[in-house]
Short mmCIF file of N, CA and C in Angstrom, two decimals:
data_model
loop_
_atom_site.label_atom_id
_atom_site.label_comp_id
_atom_site.label_asym_id
_atom_site.label_seq_id
_atom_site.Cartn_x
_atom_site.Cartn_y
_atom_site.Cartn_z
N MET A 1 0.86 -1.17 0.00
CA MET A 1 0.00 0.00 0.00
C MET A 1 0.90 1.23 0.00
N ASP A 2 0.66 2.13 -0.90
CA ASP A 2 1.42 3.38 -0.96
C ASP A 2 0.59 4.49 -0.35
N LEU A 3 0.58 4.53 0.95
CA LEU A 3 -0.20 5.51 1.68
C LEU A 3 0.72 6.63 2.14
N VAL A 4 0.36 7.85 1.82
CA VAL A 4 1.13 9.01 2.27
C VAL A 4 0.28 9.76 3.28
N LEU A 5 0.81 9.89 4.49
CA LEU A 5 0.10 10.61 5.55
C LEU A 5 0.88 11.86 5.90
N GLN A 6 0.15 12.93 6.14
CA GLN A 6 0.74 14.18 6.60
C GLN A 6 0.35 14.37 8.06
N LEU A 7 1.35 14.44 8.92
CA LEU A 7 1.07 14.66 10.33
C LEU A 7 0.97 16.15 10.61
N ALA A 8 -0.11 16.54 11.27
CA ALA A 8 -0.26 17.92 11.72
C ALA A 8 0.25 17.95 13.17
N LEU A 9 1.48 18.37 13.32
CA LEU A 9 2.09 18.36 14.65
C LEU A 9 1.60 19.55 15.46
N ASP A 10 1.13 19.25 16.66
CA ASP A 10 0.61 20.26 17.57
C ASP A 10 1.26 20.00 18.93
N PRO A 11 1.97 20.98 19.47
CA PRO A 11 2.65 20.74 20.75
C PRO A 11 1.69 20.43 21.90
N ASP A 12 0.42 20.75 21.75
CA ASP A 12 -0.56 20.49 22.80
C ASP A 12 -1.26 19.14 22.64
N ARG A 13 -0.92 18.40 21.58
CA ARG A 13 -1.58 17.12 21.32
C ARG A 13 -0.53 16.01 21.31
N PRO A 14 -0.81 14.88 21.95
CA PRO A 14 0.13 13.76 21.90
C PRO A 14 0.34 13.29 20.46
N LEU A 15 1.53 12.79 20.19
CA LEU A 15 1.88 12.37 18.83
C LEU A 15 0.98 11.26 18.32
N ASN A 16 0.58 10.34 19.20
CA ASN A 16 -0.29 9.26 18.75
C ASN A 16 -1.65 9.80 18.29
N ARG A 17 -2.11 10.91 18.86
CA ARG A 17 -3.37 11.51 18.40
C ARG A 17 -3.20 12.13 17.02
N SER A 18 -2.02 12.65 16.73
CA SER A 18 -1.75 13.19 15.39
C SER A 18 -1.73 12.07 14.35
N VAL A 19 -1.14 10.93 14.71
CA VAL A 19 -1.14 9.78 13.80
C VAL A 19 -2.58 9.29 13.60
N TYR A 20 -3.33 9.19 14.68
CA TYR A 20 -4.74 8.78 14.60
C TYR A 20 -5.52 9.72 13.68
N ALA A 21 -5.33 11.02 13.86
CA ALA A 21 -6.06 12.01 13.05
C ALA A 21 -5.70 11.89 11.58
N ALA A 22 -4.43 11.62 11.28
CA ALA A 22 -4.00 11.46 9.89
C ALA A 22 -4.62 10.21 9.28
N LEU A 23 -4.67 9.13 10.03
CA LEU A 23 -5.31 7.90 9.55
C LEU A 23 -6.81 8.11 9.34
N ARG A 24 -7.44 8.76 10.28
CA ARG A 24 -8.88 9.04 10.18
C ARG A 24 -9.19 9.87 8.94
N GLU A 25 -8.38 10.89 8.71
CA GLU A 25 -8.57 11.75 7.54
C GLU A 25 -8.41 10.94 6.25
N ALA A 26 -7.42 10.06 6.21
CA ALA A 26 -7.21 9.22 5.02
C ALA A 26 -8.41 8.31 4.78
N ILE A 27 -9.00 7.80 5.83
CA ILE A 27 -10.19 6.95 5.69
C ILE A 27 -11.37 7.77 5.19
N LEU A 28 -11.59 8.94 5.78
CA LEU A 28 -12.71 9.78 5.37
C LEU A 28 -12.57 10.28 3.93
N GLU A 29 -11.33 10.47 3.49
CA GLU A 29 -11.08 10.91 2.11
C GLU A 29 -11.00 9.74 1.14
N ARG A 30 -11.23 8.53 1.63
CA ARG A 30 -11.21 7.30 0.83
C ARG A 30 -9.84 6.99 0.23
N ARG A 31 -8.78 7.49 0.87
CA ARG A 31 -7.44 7.07 0.47
C ARG A 31 -7.14 5.71 1.08
N ILE A 32 -7.86 5.37 2.13
CA ILE A 32 -7.89 4.02 2.68
C ILE A 32 -9.33 3.56 2.49
N VAL A 33 -9.51 2.57 1.63
CA VAL A 33 -10.87 2.14 1.29
C VAL A 33 -11.31 1.01 2.22
N PRO A 34 -12.62 0.88 2.42
CA PRO A 34 -13.13 -0.20 3.27
C PRO A 34 -12.64 -1.56 2.78
N GLY A 35 -12.21 -2.38 3.71
CA GLY A 35 -11.74 -3.72 3.38
C GLY A 35 -10.25 -3.81 3.10
N SER A 36 -9.60 -2.67 2.90
CA SER A 36 -8.16 -2.72 2.65
C SER A 36 -7.41 -2.84 3.97
N LYS A 37 -6.20 -3.34 3.89
CA LYS A 37 -5.39 -3.49 5.09
C LYS A 37 -4.63 -2.20 5.37
N LEU A 38 -4.49 -1.90 6.65
CA LEU A 38 -3.64 -0.79 7.05
C LEU A 38 -2.19 -1.24 6.94
N PRO A 39 -1.28 -0.29 6.77
CA PRO A 39 0.13 -0.69 6.76
C PRO A 39 0.52 -1.28 8.11
N SER A 40 1.54 -2.11 8.11
CA SER A 40 1.99 -2.67 9.39
C SER A 40 2.45 -1.54 10.30
N SER A 41 2.40 -1.81 11.59
CA SER A 41 2.81 -0.77 12.54
C SER A 41 4.28 -0.41 12.35
N ARG A 42 5.11 -1.37 12.03
CA ARG A 42 6.53 -1.09 11.81
C ARG A 42 6.74 -0.24 10.56
N ALA A 43 6.05 -0.58 9.49
CA ALA A 43 6.21 0.18 8.24
C ALA A 43 5.72 1.61 8.41
N LEU A 44 4.57 1.78 9.04
CA LEU A 44 4.03 3.13 9.23
C LEU A 44 4.92 3.95 10.16
N ALA A 45 5.43 3.32 11.20
CA ALA A 45 6.33 4.03 12.12
C ALA A 45 7.58 4.50 11.38
N THR A 46 8.13 3.65 10.54
CA THR A 46 9.31 4.02 9.76
C THR A 46 8.99 5.15 8.80
N ASP A 47 7.86 5.04 8.10
CA ASP A 47 7.47 6.08 7.13
C ASP A 47 7.26 7.44 7.80
N LEU A 48 6.68 7.43 8.99
CA LEU A 48 6.37 8.68 9.68
C LEU A 48 7.51 9.19 10.56
N GLY A 49 8.48 8.33 10.81
CA GLY A 49 9.59 8.73 11.67
C GLY A 49 9.21 8.80 13.14
N VAL A 50 8.30 7.92 13.54
CA VAL A 50 7.87 7.86 14.94
C VAL A 50 8.13 6.46 15.46
N SER A 51 7.96 6.26 16.76
CA SER A 51 8.18 4.93 17.32
C SER A 51 6.99 4.02 17.00
N ARG A 52 7.26 2.73 17.03
CA ARG A 52 6.20 1.76 16.77
C ARG A 52 5.11 1.85 17.83
N ASN A 53 5.50 2.11 19.08
CA ASN A 53 4.50 2.25 20.15
C ASN A 53 3.54 3.40 19.87
N THR A 54 4.03 4.48 19.28
CA THR A 54 3.17 5.60 18.93
C THR A 54 2.10 5.15 17.94
N VAL A 55 2.52 4.39 16.93
CA VAL A 55 1.57 3.88 15.93
C VAL A 55 0.60 2.90 16.57
N LEU A 56 1.09 2.03 17.43
CA LEU A 56 0.22 1.05 18.09
C LEU A 56 -0.85 1.75 18.92
N HIS A 57 -0.50 2.83 19.59
CA HIS A 57 -1.49 3.58 20.36
C HIS A 57 -2.51 4.25 19.43
N ALA A 58 -2.08 4.65 18.25
CA ALA A 58 -2.99 5.28 17.29
C ALA A 58 -3.94 4.26 16.67
N TYR A 59 -3.44 3.03 16.44
CA TYR A 59 -4.27 1.98 15.84
C TYR A 59 -5.34 1.57 16.83
#
């Protein structure tokens, strides 16, 4: 899956909430379609430059 997410970094919001918001936006915009698999937590963490735990909390 070639998913590109843009994180809106906000110093008042935890990073996992920013990842969650980016995933939610991708779903609402149909860049992630129903029935498709999300990227693995390791792959998404690497792509976003965050820890795997951050992605796991967002998932």
